Amino acid sequence: MAPHDDQPEVKVEAMASEALNKPISTIVIFIAMHTEALPLVNRFQLQEDHDSVFPKGVPWVRYHGMYKDLHLNIVQPGKDPVLGVDSVGTVSASLVIYATIQALKPDLVINAGTAGGFKAKGAAIGDVFLASEVAFHDRRIPIPVFDLYGVGLRQAFSASNILKELNLKIGRLSTGDSLDMSAQDEASITANDATVKDMEGAAIAYVAELLKVPIIFLKAVTDIVDGDKPTAEEFLNNLTAVTATLDETVAKAIDFLNGKCLLEI
Ligand code: SAH
């Protein structure tokens, strides 16, 4: 399965032409970690929602506001109620994006965040990737057809003009619930032909597909998985600088999206 950016037509054909041709109005940006979201919240002067669209008592957070013609929303899984750390990973991401899409009916979901990158596939620290496809690498079910269900390969909405305009790199994203990488994960990531690795993308893609909302992924590389530095240490060292790059890229993407319809992105 070679990486490619030339198969968006499947997705485009599946969507009603009315939805593809109307100006994008409501955008939901899912960001797993508070550090990653804060520069964007400040840049767009978004306000925290106090009359929450979410169930009472959950730690999920929504920031919202208008920017030009766009209703912007940044949603986050928030802090784990017991441990106080960001609720990263697929379970909380799925729940938050499900509740968000149900409540806000966005025209487009953007999953923005950090990721590990593979230098053997051309990734370097600070690169921002647009994901062409997403898949899981830790859902091994060695029974025919269930194996494919486990991998859960899905295409991102084709955003070839964003790719060009923002001069991004393109590659496949592989998702699993661990920051580190076991030998089995590594084999699956290789089979997925992934260039970047995260902990939420494929789960969000699953929900977006169920609820028929187009989704794109902007992933900035904080650590090189096939390099010589320990992942957790490299991730923490680069988090602030790479988050600034992610902020710039998402801001440019939002500017580009303003006034456009899905067919033009
Ligand atoms: N110790 C960190 C934990 C963050 S988990 C902390 O300060 O809280 C890593 C987050 O960044 C996840 O949301 C994941 O999507 C992304 N990420 C960055 N590098 C990754 C990698 N190499 N593998 C998997 N996810 C990565």
Tab-separated table of C-alpha atoms and ligand atoms in Angstrom:
chain	number	residue	atom	x	y	z
A	1	MET	CA	0.000	0.000	0.000
A	2	ALA	CA	2.020	2.947	-1.229
A	3	PRO	CA	1.260	6.411	0.152
A	4	HIS	CA	-0.710	8.446	-2.308
A	5	ASP	CA	-2.748	11.582	-2.434
A	6	ASP	CA	-4.648	10.797	-5.585
A	7	GLN	CA	-7.624	8.785	-4.358
A	8	PRO	CA	-9.917	11.354	-2.772
A	9	GLU	CA	-12.680	10.780	-5.326
A	10	VAL	CA	-14.195	7.904	-3.338
A	11	LYS	CA	-14.870	10.242	-0.443
A	12	VAL	CA	-15.934	13.139	-2.595
A	13	GLU	CA	-18.409	10.987	-4.513
A	14	ALA	CA	-19.908	9.747	-1.242
A	15	MET	CA	-20.834	13.280	-0.189
A	16	ALA	CA	-23.839	15.171	-1.469
A	17	SER	CA	-22.842	17.860	-3.929
A	18	GLU	CA	-24.821	20.390	-1.894
A	19	ALA	CA	-22.540	19.791	1.113
A	20	LEU	CA	-19.450	20.047	-1.079
A	21	ASN	CA	-20.480	23.306	-2.680
A	22	LYS	CA	-21.683	25.357	0.273
A	23	PRO	CA	-19.249	27.673	2.051
A	24	ILE	CA	-17.658	26.070	5.105
A	25	SER	CA	-19.229	27.661	8.157
A	26	THR	CA	-18.603	25.580	11.301
A	27	ILE	CA	-15.210	24.032	11.974
A	28	VAL	CA	-14.307	21.763	14.879
A	29	ILE	CA	-10.623	21.401	15.722
A	30	PHE	CA	-9.900	18.453	18.011
A	31	ILE	CA	-6.645	18.854	19.934
A	32	ALA	CA	-5.687	16.264	22.563
A	33	MET	CA	-3.325	18.280	24.768
A	34	HIS	CA	-3.885	21.663	26.391
A	35	THR	CA	-0.332	22.811	25.556
A	36	GLU	CA	-1.048	22.170	21.882
A	37	ALA	CA	-4.337	24.095	21.936
A	38	LEU	CA	-3.449	27.160	23.997
A	39	PRO	CA	-1.666	29.202	21.270
A	40	LEU	CA	-4.684	28.785	18.971
A	41	VAL	CA	-7.192	29.625	21.700
A	42	ASN	CA	-5.259	32.855	22.327
A	43	ARG	CA	-4.643	33.683	18.671
A	44	PHE	CA	-8.327	33.440	17.751
A	45	GLN	CA	-9.469	34.860	21.112
A	46	LEU	CA	-11.768	31.918	21.662
A	47	GLN	CA	-13.870	31.771	24.800
A	48	GLU	CA	-14.385	28.736	26.975
A	49	ASP	CA	-17.956	27.472	26.756
A	50	HIS	CA	-19.666	27.749	30.123
A	51	ASP	CA	-23.103	26.593	29.024
A	52	SER	CA	-21.607	23.331	27.880
A	53	VAL	CA	-22.819	21.279	24.931
A	54	PHE	CA	-21.311	18.329	26.826
A	55	PRO	CA	-22.876	16.263	29.634
A	56	LYS	CA	-22.565	17.777	33.131
A	57	GLY	CA	-19.431	16.836	35.021
A	58	VAL	CA	-17.239	15.571	32.151
A	59	PRO	CA	-13.794	17.177	31.847
A	60	TRP	CA	-14.222	17.869	28.107
A	61	VAL	CA	-13.578	21.462	27.069
A	62	ARG	CA	-14.832	23.586	24.177
A	63	TYR	CA	-13.458	26.974	23.172
A	64	HIS	CA	-15.375	28.874	20.543
A	65	GLY	CA	-15.680	32.135	18.665
A	66	MET	CA	-16.077	33.725	15.243
A	67	TYR	CA	-13.112	34.282	12.964
A	68	LYS	CA	-14.009	36.068	9.719
A	69	ASP	CA	-16.961	34.013	8.399
A	70	LEU	CA	-16.149	30.906	10.418
A	71	HIS	CA	-17.612	29.508	13.631
A	72	LEU	CA	-14.441	28.100	15.175
A	73	ASN	CA	-14.494	25.468	17.910
A	74	ILE	CA	-11.544	23.849	19.596
A	75	VAL	CA	-12.491	20.766	21.596
A	76	GLN	CA	-10.351	18.849	24.034
A	77	PRO	CA	-10.768	15.789	26.246
A	78	GLY	CA	-9.499	17.845	29.197
A	79	LYS	CA	-7.761	16.630	32.310
A	80	ASP	CA	-8.244	13.156	33.724
A	81	PRO	CA	-10.477	13.734	36.773
A	82	VAL	CA	-8.298	11.575	39.033
A	83	LEU	CA	-4.769	12.020	37.692
A	84	GLY	CA	-4.934	15.573	36.349
A	85	VAL	CA	-3.092	14.888	33.072
A	86	ASP	CA	-4.481	15.471	29.570
A	87	SER	CA	-6.813	12.607	28.622
A	88	VAL	CA	-4.829	11.584	25.531
A	89	GLY	CA	-5.640	8.487	23.492
A	90	THR	CA	-8.423	6.962	21.439
A	91	VAL	CA	-11.168	6.383	24.013
A	92	SER	CA	-11.588	9.950	25.211
A	93	ALA	CA	-10.977	11.319	21.694
A	94	SER	CA	-13.847	9.212	20.297
A	95	LEU	CA	-16.249	10.281	23.027
A	96	VAL	CA	-15.464	13.978	22.745
A	97	ILE	CA	-15.669	14.098	18.964
A	98	TYR	CA	-18.915	12.100	18.982
A	99	ALA	CA	-20.568	14.489	21.438
A	100	THR	CA	-19.177	17.497	19.561
A	101	ILE	CA	-20.369	16.420	16.131
A	102	GLN	CA	-23.805	15.571	17.524
A	103	ALA	CA	-24.117	18.990	19.134
A	104	LEU	CA	-22.499	21.262	16.537
A	105	LYS	CA	-22.958	19.474	13.184
A	106	PRO	CA	-19.694	20.904	11.821
A	107	ASP	CA	-18.919	21.171	8.109
A	108	LEU	CA	-15.355	20.030	8.724
A	109	VAL	CA	-13.336	18.413	11.516
A	110	ILE	CA	-9.619	19.086	11.828
A	111	ASN	CA	-7.551	16.874	14.109
A	112	ALA	CA	-4.486	18.947	14.914
A	113	GLY	CA	-1.716	17.730	17.180
A	114	THR	CA	1.754	16.410	17.635
A	115	ALA	CA	3.036	13.088	16.385
A	116	GLY	CA	6.060	10.886	16.235
A	117	GLY	CA	7.707	10.778	12.801
A	118	PHE	CA	9.764	8.186	10.957
A	119	LYS	CA	12.937	9.602	9.460
A	120	ALA	CA	13.162	6.598	7.135
A	121	LYS	CA	9.923	7.873	5.585
A	122	GLY	CA	11.137	11.473	5.322
A	123	ALA	CA	9.925	13.008	8.598
A	124	ALA	CA	11.976	15.549	10.570
A	125	ILE	CA	11.304	17.406	13.848
A	126	GLY	CA	8.965	20.360	13.227
A	127	ASP	CA	7.549	19.058	9.931
A	128	VAL	CA	3.785	19.355	9.631
A	129	PHE	CA	2.071	16.499	7.846
A	130	LEU	CA	-1.322	16.345	6.220
A	131	ALA	CA	-2.461	12.729	6.602
A	132	SER	CA	-3.567	11.024	3.404
A	133	GLU	CA	-4.915	7.957	5.249
A	134	VAL	CA	-5.152	6.856	8.856
A	135	ALA	CA	-5.120	3.378	10.418
A	136	PHE	CA	-4.615	1.656	13.787
A	137	HIS	CA	-1.473	-0.268	14.712
A	138	ASP	CA	-2.507	-1.853	18.022
A	139	ARG	CA	-5.746	-3.623	17.130
A	140	ARG	CA	-4.467	-7.030	16.074
A	141	ILE	CA	-7.288	-9.497	15.352
A	142	PRO	CA	-5.802	-12.372	13.319
A	143	ILE	CA	-9.087	-13.656	11.903
A	144	PRO	CA	-9.998	-12.975	8.271
A	145	VAL	CA	-11.841	-9.673	7.789
A	146	PHE	CA	-11.622	-8.868	11.525
A	147	ASP	CA	-7.937	-8.203	10.787
A	148	LEU	CA	-8.971	-5.452	8.358
A	149	TYR	CA	-11.552	-4.129	10.812
A	150	GLY	CA	-8.792	-3.876	13.423
A	151	VAL	CA	-6.488	-1.940	11.114
A	152	GLY	CA	-9.399	0.390	10.296
A	153	LEU	CA	-7.794	2.090	7.328
A	154	ARG	CA	-9.636	5.273	6.396
A	155	GLN	CA	-8.966	8.091	3.980
A	156	ALA	CA	-8.793	11.662	5.077
A	157	PHE	CA	-10.812	14.162	3.085
A	158	SER	CA	-8.572	15.243	0.231
A	159	ALA	CA	-7.242	18.733	0.917
A	160	SER	CA	-4.823	19.006	-1.985
A	161	ASN	CA	-5.055	22.803	-2.138
A	162	ILE	CA	-4.212	23.142	1.572
A	163	LEU	CA	-1.314	20.766	0.978
A	164	LYS	CA	0.028	22.982	-1.826
A	165	GLU	CA	-0.804	26.366	-0.341
A	166	LEU	CA	0.743	25.591	3.065
A	167	ASN	CA	3.610	23.595	1.605
A	168	LEU	CA	2.924	20.631	3.897
A	169	LYS	CA	4.261	17.120	3.669
A	170	ILE	CA	1.818	14.260	3.098
A	171	GLY	CA	1.916	10.764	4.569
A	172	ARG	CA	-0.048	8.072	6.306
A	173	LEU	CA	-0.842	8.380	10.001
A	174	SER	CA	-0.898	5.331	12.282
A	175	THR	CA	-2.711	5.480	15.634
A	176	GLY	CA	-2.321	3.457	18.821
A	177	ASP	CA	-2.881	3.993	22.532
A	178	SER	CA	0.800	3.976	23.503
A	179	LEU	CA	3.427	6.679	23.228
A	180	ASP	CA	6.187	4.100	22.980
A	181	MET	CA	6.392	1.460	20.271
A	182	SER	CA	6.509	-2.294	20.861
A	183	ALA	CA	7.993	-4.636	18.251
A	184	GLN	CA	4.458	-5.702	17.300
A	185	ASP	CA	3.362	-2.099	16.915
A	186	GLU	CA	6.408	-1.446	14.756
A	187	ALA	CA	5.516	-4.307	12.414
A	188	SER	CA	1.949	-3.000	12.079
A	189	ILE	CA	3.124	0.572	11.523
A	190	THR	CA	5.395	-0.677	8.742
A	191	ALA	CA	2.477	-2.632	7.266
A	192	ASN	CA	0.399	0.565	7.472
A	193	ASP	CA	3.180	2.332	5.540
A	194	ALA	CA	2.939	5.180	8.050
A	195	THR	CA	5.164	8.247	8.194
A	196	VAL	CA	3.662	9.642	11.395
A	197	LYS	CA	2.317	8.046	14.565
A	198	ASP	CA	-0.142	9.443	17.083
A	199	MET	CA	-2.663	8.392	19.732
A	200	GLU	CA	-5.993	9.761	18.433
A	201	GLY	CA	-6.222	10.189	14.643
A	202	ALA	CA	-7.730	6.883	13.455
A	203	ALA	CA	-10.263	6.912	16.289
A	204	ILE	CA	-11.484	10.386	15.347
A	205	ALA	CA	-11.628	9.305	11.693
A	206	TYR	CA	-13.863	6.393	12.688
A	207	VAL	CA	-16.386	8.670	14.387
A	208	ALA	CA	-16.241	11.287	11.624
A	209	GLU	CA	-16.997	8.590	9.060
A	210	LEU	CA	-19.880	7.179	11.120
A	211	LEU	CA	-21.422	10.642	11.374
A	212	LYS	CA	-20.462	11.577	7.785
A	213	VAL	CA	-18.358	14.606	8.503
A	214	PRO	CA	-15.239	15.262	6.395
A	215	ILE	CA	-12.013	15.247	8.366
A	216	ILE	CA	-8.444	16.363	7.804
A	217	PHE	CA	-5.352	15.820	9.979
A	218	LEU	CA	-2.527	18.276	10.654
A	219	LYS	CA	0.238	16.552	12.612
A	220	ALA	CA	3.469	18.238	13.693
A	221	VAL	CA	6.463	16.024	14.456
A	222	THR	CA	7.780	16.282	18.040
A	223	ASP	CA	9.928	13.148	18.071
A	224	ILE	CA	11.655	10.795	15.688
A	225	VAL	CA	10.518	7.268	16.430
A	226	ASP	CA	13.305	5.551	14.454
A	227	GLY	CA	15.966	7.882	15.863
A	228	ASP	CA	18.316	7.418	18.813
A	229	LYS	CA	16.596	9.590	21.458
A	230	PRO	CA	14.078	8.209	23.987
A	231	THR	CA	10.607	9.188	22.689
A	232	ALA	CA	9.149	10.630	25.903
A	233	GLU	CA	12.216	12.844	26.494
A	234	GLU	CA	12.407	14.056	22.885
A	235	PHE	CA	8.648	14.695	22.855
A	236	LEU	CA	8.787	16.860	25.995
A	237	ASN	CA	11.910	18.746	24.811
A	238	ASN	CA	10.329	19.693	21.483
A	239	LEU	CA	6.719	20.139	22.561
A	240	THR	CA	6.741	23.933	22.999
A	241	ALA	CA	8.647	24.771	19.810
A	242	VAL	CA	6.713	22.314	17.654
A	243	THR	CA	3.421	23.510	19.114
A	244	ALA	CA	4.300	27.007	17.872
A	245	THR	CA	4.791	25.592	14.369
A	246	LEU	CA	1.492	23.729	14.627
A	247	ASP	CA	-0.240	26.941	15.706
A	248	GLU	CA	1.118	28.803	12.628
A	249	THR	CA	0.043	26.008	10.308
A	250	VAL	CA	-3.463	25.635	11.711
A	251	ALA	CA	-3.900	29.428	11.574
A	252	LYS	CA	-2.879	29.469	7.895
A	253	ALA	CA	-5.252	26.574	7.207
A	254	ILE	CA	-8.122	28.451	8.865
A	255	ASP	CA	-7.373	31.552	6.796
A	256	PHE	CA	-7.316	29.411	3.682
A	257	LEU	CA	-10.620	27.726	4.570
A	258	ASN	CA	-12.461	30.980	5.163
A	259	GLY	CA	-14.942	31.677	2.373
A	260	LYS	CA	-14.292	28.346	0.648
A	261	CYS	CA	-16.452	25.292	0.101
A	262	LEU	CA	-15.187	21.740	0.624
A	263	LEU	CA	-14.594	21.214	-3.094
A	264	GLU	CA	-12.099	24.079	-3.075
A	265	ILE	CA	-9.878	22.837	-0.281
B	1	SAH	N1	4.077	12.873	28.735
B	1	SAH	C1	3.170	13.571	27.855
B	1	SAH	C2	2.198	12.599	27.326
B	1	SAH	C3	1.645	12.993	26.020
B	1	SAH	S1	1.119	11.641	25.062
B	1	SAH	C4	2.571	14.754	28.585
B	1	SAH	O1	3.239	15.767	28.696
B	1	SAH	O2	1.437	14.721	29.065
B	1	SAH	C5	1.531	12.163	23.475
B	1	SAH	C6	0.550	13.013	22.739
B	1	SAH	O3	1.224	13.506	21.609
B	1	SAH	C7	-0.647	12.236	22.194
B	1	SAH	O4	-1.783	13.066	22.130
B	1	SAH	C8	-0.180	11.798	20.798
B	1	SAH	O5	-1.214	11.916	19.809
B	1	SAH	C9	0.973	12.732	20.438
B	1	SAH	N2	2.268	12.078	20.126
B	1	SAH	C10	3.434	12.758	19.981
B	1	SAH	N3	4.453	11.922	19.694
B	1	SAH	C11	3.936	10.669	19.645
B	1	SAH	C12	4.505	9.373	19.400
B	1	SAH	N4	5.799	9.195	19.146
B	1	SAH	N5	3.687	8.311	19.445
B	1	SAH	C13	2.379	8.456	19.713
B	1	SAH	N6	1.799	9.651	19.946
B	1	SAH	C14	2.555	10.772	19.910
